[in-house]
Amino acid sequence: MKIAEVRVIVTCPDRNFVTVKIVTDEGVYGVGDATLNGRELAVAAYLTEHVAPQLTGRDPARIEDIWQYLYKGAYWRRGPVTMTAIAAVDTALWDIKGKVAGLPVYQLLGGRSREGVTVYGHANADSIDAVLTEISGYVDLGYRAVRVQTGIPGLESTYGVSKDRMFYEPADAAIPTENVWSTAHYLDHVPRVFARVREEFGPTLRLLHDVHHRLTPIEAARLGKSLEPYHLTWIEDPVPAELQEGFRLIRQHTTTPIAVGEVFSSIWDCQQLITEQLIDYIRTTVVHAGGITHLRRIFDLANLYHVRSGSHGATDLSPVCMAAALHLDLAIPNFGLQEYMRHTEATDAVFPHGYRFEGGYLHPSEEPGLGVDIDEELAARYPYRAASLPVNRLEDGTVHSW
Ligand code: KDG
Ligand code: MG
């Protein structure tokens, strides 16, 4: 069997997605997600111009060799664009391997380690009262874990709190919109939110909160301490994570667990965080961290250091990524939680998939391969629309990090 064609499909069924479809000379094909929010066309060009021509004629069964060839062979290693492109190819090759073997991908990864993949949903609202209603909705649907975000009094808008209750989409305009941020307002407000949530929902519902990289280590330490009475499952992305040793400071001050990794593209971005046990959950994804092959490597390293997985699963990761994530989540020994946001109807129609939600768990498809596809005819009806993630500024106008 040989790779006959590598197609790069860009479509926008309510939001942009880039998908790789690898077709073999025997007609079997596989799909991989290559979506990098706000930078979609950079990955599409990398794949079309540089990767696709090098893959034709190769044996699709040689997943590890192709991974190493694309990673080491390019000379320029790592980075989100490169690693997303490699991830898409890797994911498509696992899909092909599963189809050829006649097995769902999780069986190729060692088989099932649990009955289902526990997911967390997103409760967002402007006010505390409104977020309590949102949380109830998730509890009624059977969710066992809920991420809670609210607007911050004194701030006009807050990143991560979507206007649409059902669907999350922070990338709105071609030229980024801008938000204004105040750490003082934020640190004052968040403990009040979780005090109310615990009062209302009791001690056992798993609660999470995303800080979106907006604090310094000592501010994050204060936040963690102030949230200790409400025993969160994690605070996510408390600080920008380029400086891995910065997490030591947070760790020295608080027992609130820490999750990080949605913007990481390789094992080197979290090696110190994991080996020094500075985090509790690693949130790297199939699509942005080099595919199933490389993510498995990250999770295996994490397993040695008591760090569990908590993969990112926002709506800018396509159903192809979600399907791949679920196979890995089901198989690894150190699974923690999987983020799950529902895609819109249009997205679901373009990416028919067999995974399903039931009683707080997602279950991957039992079909051979990943159990997800792309309807190319339908995809062609949704042309690309430029959309960028917003920019964050402090009240005095300084550009602030996420
Ligand atoms: O593309 C950025 C989104 O995926 C991000 O804002 C979502 O932080 C996020 C999360 O944890 O889901
Ligand atoms: Mg996040």
Coordinates of C-alpha atoms and ligand atoms in Angstrom, one line a residue:
M1 CA 0.0 0.0 0.0
K2 CA 1.3 3.5 -0.9
I3 CA 0.1 7.0 -0.2
A4 CA -1.4 8.2 -3.5
E5 CA -2.7 11.6 -2.5
V6 CA -2.7 14.1 0.4
R7 CA -5.6 16.5 0.2
V8 CA -5.8 19.6 2.4
I9 CA -9.4 20.7 2.9
V10 CA -10.2 24.2 4.3
T11 CA -13.9 24.7 5.3
C12 CA -15.9 27.0 7.5
P13 CA -19.1 25.4 8.8
D14 CA -19.7 28.2 11.4
R15 CA -15.9 28.3 12.0
N16 CA -12.7 27.5 10.1
F17 CA -11.3 24.0 10.0
V18 CA -8.3 22.5 8.1
T19 CA -8.4 18.7 7.5
V20 CA -5.9 16.4 5.9
K21 CA -7.2 13.5 3.9
I22 CA -4.5 10.9 3.0
V23 CA -5.7 8.6 0.2
T24 CA -3.9 5.3 -0.6
D25 CA -3.5 3.6 -3.9
E26 CA -5.8 0.9 -2.6
G27 CA -8.6 3.3 -1.9
V28 CA -8.4 3.3 1.9
Y29 CA -8.1 6.8 3.3
G30 CA -7.5 8.5 6.7
V31 CA -8.3 12.0 8.1
G32 CA -6.5 14.3 10.4
D33 CA -7.3 17.6 12.0
A34 CA -4.9 20.5 11.1
T35 CA -6.8 23.4 12.6
L36 CA -4.8 26.2 14.3
N37 CA -7.3 28.9 15.5
G38 CA -6.7 32.2 13.7
R39 CA -3.7 30.8 11.8
E40 CA -5.5 28.2 9.7
L41 CA -4.0 29.1 6.3
A42 CA -0.4 29.0 7.6
V43 CA -0.8 25.3 8.4
A44 CA -2.7 24.6 5.2
A45 CA 0.2 26.2 3.2
Y46 CA 2.8 24.3 5.2
L47 CA 1.0 21.0 4.4
T48 CA 0.2 21.8 0.7
E49 CA 3.6 23.3 -0.2
H50 CA 6.0 21.3 2.0
V51 CA 4.5 18.1 3.4
A52 CA 2.2 16.7 0.8
P53 CA 4.8 16.4 -2.0
Q54 CA 7.1 14.5 0.3
L55 CA 4.5 11.9 1.3
T56 CA 3.3 10.6 -2.0
G57 CA 4.6 7.1 -2.7
R58 CA 5.4 6.3 1.0
D59 CA 4.1 3.3 2.9
P60 CA 1.3 4.7 5.2
A61 CA 1.9 1.9 7.7
R62 CA 5.2 3.5 8.7
I63 CA 3.7 6.0 11.2
E64 CA 6.7 6.4 13.4
D65 CA 9.2 6.7 10.5
I66 CA 7.0 9.3 8.8
W67 CA 6.7 11.3 12.1
Q68 CA 10.5 11.3 12.5
Y69 CA 11.0 12.2 8.8
L70 CA 8.7 15.2 9.0
Y71 CA 10.0 16.3 12.5
K72 CA 13.7 15.9 12.1
G73 CA 13.9 16.0 8.3
A74 CA 12.6 19.6 8.1
Y75 CA 15.6 20.9 10.2
W76 CA 13.2 23.5 11.7
R77 CA 11.7 21.7 14.7
R78 CA 8.7 22.3 16.8
G79 CA 6.4 25.4 16.8
P80 CA 2.6 25.3 16.5
V81 CA 2.4 25.5 12.7
T82 CA 4.9 22.6 12.1
M83 CA 3.5 20.4 14.9
T84 CA -0.1 20.9 13.8
A85 CA 0.8 19.9 10.3
I86 CA 2.7 16.8 11.5
A87 CA -0.2 16.0 13.9
A88 CA -2.7 16.0 11.0
V89 CA -0.6 13.5 9.0
D90 CA 0.0 11.3 12.0
T91 CA -3.7 11.2 12.9
A92 CA -4.7 10.3 9.3
L93 CA -2.1 7.5 9.3
W94 CA -3.5 6.0 12.5
D95 CA -7.0 6.2 10.9
I96 CA -5.7 4.2 7.9
K97 CA -3.9 1.7 10.2
G98 CA -7.1 1.1 12.1
K99 CA -9.1 0.7 8.9
V100 CA -6.6 -1.8 7.5
A101 CA -6.5 -3.8 10.7
G102 CA -10.3 -3.7 11.0
L103 CA -10.0 -2.2 14.5
P104 CA -10.9 1.0 16.3
V105 CA -7.7 2.9 17.0
Y106 CA -7.9 2.5 20.8
Q107 CA -7.4 -1.2 20.3
L108 CA -4.1 -0.5 18.5
L109 CA -3.1 1.6 21.5
G110 CA -3.4 -1.2 24.0
G111 CA -7.1 -1.4 24.3
R112 CA -9.6 0.0 26.7
S113 CA -8.4 1.1 30.2
R114 CA -11.8 2.4 31.3
E115 CA -15.5 2.2 30.4
G116 CA -15.9 5.8 29.1
V117 CA -14.1 9.1 28.8
T118 CA -15.2 11.5 31.5
V119 CA -15.7 14.9 30.0
Y120 CA -16.2 18.4 31.4
G121 CA -18.7 21.0 30.0
H122 CA -18.5 24.8 29.9
A123 CA -20.8 26.9 32.1
N124 CA -20.3 30.5 31.1
A125 CA -22.4 33.5 32.0
D126 CA -22.1 37.2 32.7
S127 CA -23.3 36.9 36.3
I128 CA -23.0 34.4 39.2
D129 CA -26.8 33.8 39.2
A130 CA -26.8 33.1 35.5
V131 CA -23.8 30.8 35.7
L132 CA -25.6 28.7 38.4
T133 CA -28.4 28.1 35.9
E134 CA -25.9 27.1 33.3
I135 CA -24.2 24.6 35.7
S136 CA -27.6 23.1 36.6
G137 CA -28.2 22.5 32.9
Y138 CA -24.9 20.5 32.6
V139 CA -25.7 18.5 35.8
D140 CA -29.1 17.6 34.3
L141 CA -27.4 16.4 31.2
G142 CA -25.3 14.0 33.3
Y143 CA -22.0 15.9 33.3
R144 CA -19.7 15.0 36.2
A145 CA -17.4 18.0 35.8
V146 CA -18.0 21.6 34.8
R147 CA -15.7 24.4 34.0
V148 CA -17.1 27.7 35.4
Q149 CA -16.4 31.2 33.9
T150 CA -18.2 34.4 34.6
G151 CA -18.0 38.0 33.5
I152 CA -16.0 40.2 35.9
P153 CA -17.8 43.2 37.5
G154 CA -16.1 46.4 36.3
L155 CA -14.9 44.8 33.0
E156 CA -16.9 45.2 29.8
S157 CA -16.1 41.8 28.3
T158 CA -14.1 38.8 29.4
Y159 CA -12.3 36.4 27.2
G160 CA -13.6 32.8 27.7
V161 CA -17.1 34.0 28.5
S162 CA -19.0 33.5 25.2
K163 CA -22.0 35.5 24.2
D164 CA -23.7 32.3 23.0
R165 CA -24.5 30.0 25.9
M166 CA -24.5 26.9 23.8
F167 CA -21.5 27.4 21.4
Y168 CA -18.1 28.8 22.2
E169 CA -16.2 30.9 19.7
P170 CA -13.6 33.4 20.8
A171 CA -12.3 34.1 17.2
D172 CA -14.7 36.7 15.9
A173 CA -13.2 39.3 13.6
A174 CA -10.4 39.2 10.9
I175 CA -8.6 42.0 12.7
P176 CA -8.6 41.0 16.4
T177 CA -11.1 42.7 18.7
E178 CA -9.6 43.9 22.0
N179 CA -10.6 43.2 25.6
V180 CA -9.6 45.2 28.7
W181 CA -8.3 43.3 31.7
S182 CA -8.0 44.0 35.4
T183 CA -6.3 41.5 37.7
A184 CA -7.5 43.3 40.8
H185 CA -11.2 42.9 39.8
Y186 CA -10.6 39.3 38.7
L187 CA -8.9 38.2 41.9
D188 CA -11.6 39.8 44.0
H189 CA -14.4 38.2 42.0
V190 CA -13.5 34.6 41.4
P191 CA -13.6 33.2 45.0
R192 CA -17.1 34.7 45.3
V193 CA -18.2 32.7 42.3
F194 CA -16.9 29.4 43.6
A195 CA -18.3 30.1 47.1
R196 CA -21.8 30.4 45.6
V197 CA -21.3 27.4 43.3
R198 CA -20.2 25.1 46.2
E199 CA -23.1 26.4 48.3
E200 CA -25.5 25.5 45.5
F201 CA -24.1 22.2 44.2
G202 CA -22.4 20.7 47.3
P203 CA -19.0 19.2 47.6
T204 CA -18.8 16.4 45.0
L205 CA -19.4 18.0 41.6
R206 CA -16.0 18.4 39.9
L207 CA -15.3 22.1 39.2
L208 CA -12.7 23.7 37.0
H209 CA -11.7 27.2 36.1
D210 CA -9.6 28.6 33.2
V211 CA -7.4 31.6 34.0
H212 CA -6.3 31.9 30.3
H213 CA -2.6 32.8 31.2
R214 CA -3.5 36.2 32.7
L215 CA -1.6 36.2 36.0
T216 CA 1.9 36.3 37.3
P217 CA 3.1 33.4 39.4
I218 CA 2.6 35.1 42.7
E219 CA -0.9 36.3 41.6
A220 CA -1.7 32.8 40.6
A221 CA -0.5 31.6 44.0
R222 CA -3.0 34.0 45.6
L223 CA -5.8 32.8 43.4
G224 CA -5.0 29.1 44.2
K225 CA -5.0 29.8 47.9
S226 CA -8.2 31.7 47.8
L227 CA -9.9 28.8 46.0
E228 CA -8.7 26.1 48.3
P229 CA -11.9 26.0 50.4
Y230 CA -13.8 25.1 47.2
H231 CA -11.4 22.3 46.2
L232 CA -11.4 22.7 42.4
T233 CA -10.3 19.9 40.2
W234 CA -7.9 22.4 38.6
I235 CA -7.1 26.0 37.7
E236 CA -6.0 26.1 34.1
D237 CA -3.3 28.1 32.5
P238 CA -2.7 30.3 35.5
V239 CA 0.3 32.0 34.0
P240 CA 1.9 32.2 30.5
A241 CA 4.0 29.0 30.4
E242 CA 7.1 29.8 28.4
L243 CA 8.9 29.9 31.8
Q244 CA 8.3 26.5 33.1
E245 CA 10.2 27.2 36.4
G246 CA 7.7 29.9 37.1
F247 CA 5.3 27.2 38.2
R248 CA 7.5 26.4 41.2
L249 CA 6.4 29.6 42.8
I250 CA 2.7 28.7 42.4
R251 CA 3.3 25.2 43.7
Q252 CA 5.1 26.4 46.9
H253 CA 2.0 28.3 47.9
T254 CA -1.1 26.4 47.1
T255 CA -2.7 22.9 47.0
T256 CA -5.2 23.9 44.2
P257 CA -4.3 21.5 41.4
I258 CA -2.8 23.0 38.2
A259 CA -3.5 22.2 34.6
V260 CA -1.7 23.6 31.6
G261 CA -0.7 22.8 28.0
E262 CA -3.4 23.8 25.4
V263 CA -0.9 26.0 23.6
F264 CA 2.1 23.5 23.8
S265 CA 3.3 21.8 20.7
S266 CA 5.8 19.3 22.0
I267 CA 7.1 17.3 24.9
W268 CA 9.9 19.9 25.3
D269 CA 7.3 22.6 26.3
C270 CA 6.3 20.6 29.4
Q271 CA 9.3 18.4 30.2
Q272 CA 10.3 20.5 33.3
L273 CA 6.7 21.0 34.4
I274 CA 6.2 17.2 34.4
T275 CA 9.5 16.0 35.7
E276 CA 9.5 18.5 38.6
Q277 CA 5.8 17.6 39.3
L278 CA 4.9 21.3 39.0
I279 CA 1.5 20.5 37.5
D280 CA -1.3 17.9 38.0
Y281 CA -2.8 17.7 34.5
I282 CA -1.3 18.1 31.1
R283 CA -3.7 19.6 28.6
T284 CA -1.8 19.0 25.3
T285 CA -3.9 17.9 22.3
V286 CA -3.7 15.5 19.4
V287 CA -4.0 18.4 16.9
H288 CA -1.4 20.8 18.3
A289 CA 1.1 18.5 19.9
G290 CA 2.2 16.3 17.0
G291 CA -0.7 13.8 16.7
I292 CA -1.5 10.5 18.5
T293 CA 2.2 9.4 18.3
H294 CA 3.7 12.4 20.1
L295 CA 0.8 13.0 22.5
R296 CA 1.2 9.4 23.7
R297 CA 4.8 10.1 24.4
I298 CA 3.9 13.2 26.5
F299 CA 1.3 11.2 28.4
D300 CA 3.7 8.3 29.1
L301 CA 6.3 10.8 30.5
A302 CA 3.5 12.4 32.6
N303 CA 2.5 9.0 33.9
L304 CA 5.9 8.5 35.5
Y305 CA 5.4 11.7 37.5
H306 CA 1.8 11.4 38.7
V307 CA 0.6 13.9 36.1
R308 CA -2.7 13.0 34.4
S309 CA -4.1 14.0 31.0
G310 CA -6.7 16.7 30.6
S311 CA -6.8 17.3 26.9
H312 CA -8.0 20.6 25.5
G313 CA -11.2 20.1 23.5
A314 CA -12.6 23.5 22.5
T315 CA -14.7 23.9 19.4
D316 CA -11.8 25.1 17.3
L317 CA -10.5 21.5 17.5
S318 CA -12.5 19.6 14.8
P319 CA -14.6 16.4 15.4
V320 CA -11.6 14.6 13.8
C321 CA -9.4 15.7 16.7
M322 CA -12.1 14.9 19.2
A323 CA -12.4 11.4 17.8
A324 CA -8.6 10.8 17.9
A325 CA -8.4 12.2 21.5
L326 CA -11.1 9.8 22.7
H327 CA -9.2 6.7 21.4
L328 CA -6.1 7.8 23.3
D329 CA -8.1 8.9 26.4
L330 CA -9.7 5.4 26.5
A331 CA -6.4 3.6 26.3
I332 CA -3.8 5.5 28.5
P333 CA -3.4 4.5 32.1
N334 CA -3.2 8.1 33.4
F335 CA -6.3 9.7 31.9
G336 CA -7.7 12.6 33.9
L337 CA -10.4 14.5 32.1
Q338 CA -11.3 15.4 28.6
E339 CA -12.7 18.9 27.7
Y340 CA -15.9 18.7 25.5
M341 CA -17.7 21.5 23.9
R342 CA -20.5 20.7 21.5
H343 CA -19.9 21.7 17.8
T344 CA -22.6 23.4 15.8
E345 CA -25.0 21.4 13.6
A346 CA -23.2 22.6 10.5
T347 CA -19.8 21.4 11.8
D348 CA -21.3 18.0 12.8
A349 CA -22.8 17.6 9.3
V350 CA -19.4 18.3 7.6
F351 CA -17.7 15.8 10.0
P352 CA -20.0 12.8 10.5
H353 CA -18.7 10.9 13.5
G354 CA -19.6 7.9 15.6
Y355 CA -18.5 9.1 19.1
R356 CA -21.4 9.7 21.5
F357 CA -22.1 11.4 24.9
E358 CA -23.8 9.3 27.5
G359 CA -24.1 9.9 31.3
G360 CA -21.1 12.2 31.6
Y361 CA -18.9 10.1 29.4
L362 CA -17.9 10.3 25.7
H363 CA -17.5 6.9 24.0
P364 CA -15.4 6.6 20.8
S365 CA -16.8 4.9 17.8
E366 CA -16.3 1.1 17.5
E367 CA -15.8 1.4 13.7
P368 CA -12.3 0.5 12.3
G369 CA -10.0 3.6 12.4
L370 CA -11.1 6.8 14.2
G371 CA -14.7 6.6 13.3
V372 CA -14.9 10.1 11.8
D373 CA -15.1 11.4 8.3
I374 CA -15.3 14.6 6.2
D375 CA -18.1 15.2 3.7
E376 CA -16.0 17.0 1.1
E377 CA -19.0 18.1 -1.0
L378 CA -20.6 19.7 2.0
A379 CA -17.3 21.2 3.2
A380 CA -16.9 22.9 -0.2
R381 CA -20.1 24.9 0.4
Y382 CA -18.5 26.7 3.4
P383 CA -15.6 28.9 2.2
Y384 CA -12.9 30.1 4.6
R385 CA -13.7 33.3 6.5
A386 CA -10.8 35.2 8.2
A387 CA -11.2 35.2 12.0
S388 CA -8.7 36.0 14.7
L389 CA -8.5 35.5 18.5
P390 CA -8.9 38.7 20.4
V391 CA -6.1 40.7 22.0
N392 CA -6.0 41.6 25.7
R393 CA -5.0 44.9 27.2
L394 CA -4.6 46.2 30.7
E395 CA -6.6 49.3 31.7
D396 CA -3.7 51.6 30.8
G397 CA -3.5 50.1 27.3
T398 CA -0.6 47.8 27.7
V399 CA -0.9 44.6 25.7
H400 CA -1.4 41.8 28.2
S401 CA -1.0 38.0 27.8
W402 CA -3.7 35.4 27.8
Ligands
KDG1 O1 -8.4 28.7 20.3 C1 -8.4 29.1 21.6 C2 -9.5 28.3 22.4 O2 -9.3 27.0 22.1 C3 -9.4 28.6 23.8 O3 -9.8 29.9 24.1 C4 -10.3 27.6 24.6 O4 -9.0 28.0 26.6 C5 -9.8 27.4 26.0 C6 -10.2 26.1 26.6 O5 -9.7 25.8 27.6 O6 -11.2 25.5 26.1
MG2 MG -8.1 26.9 28.2

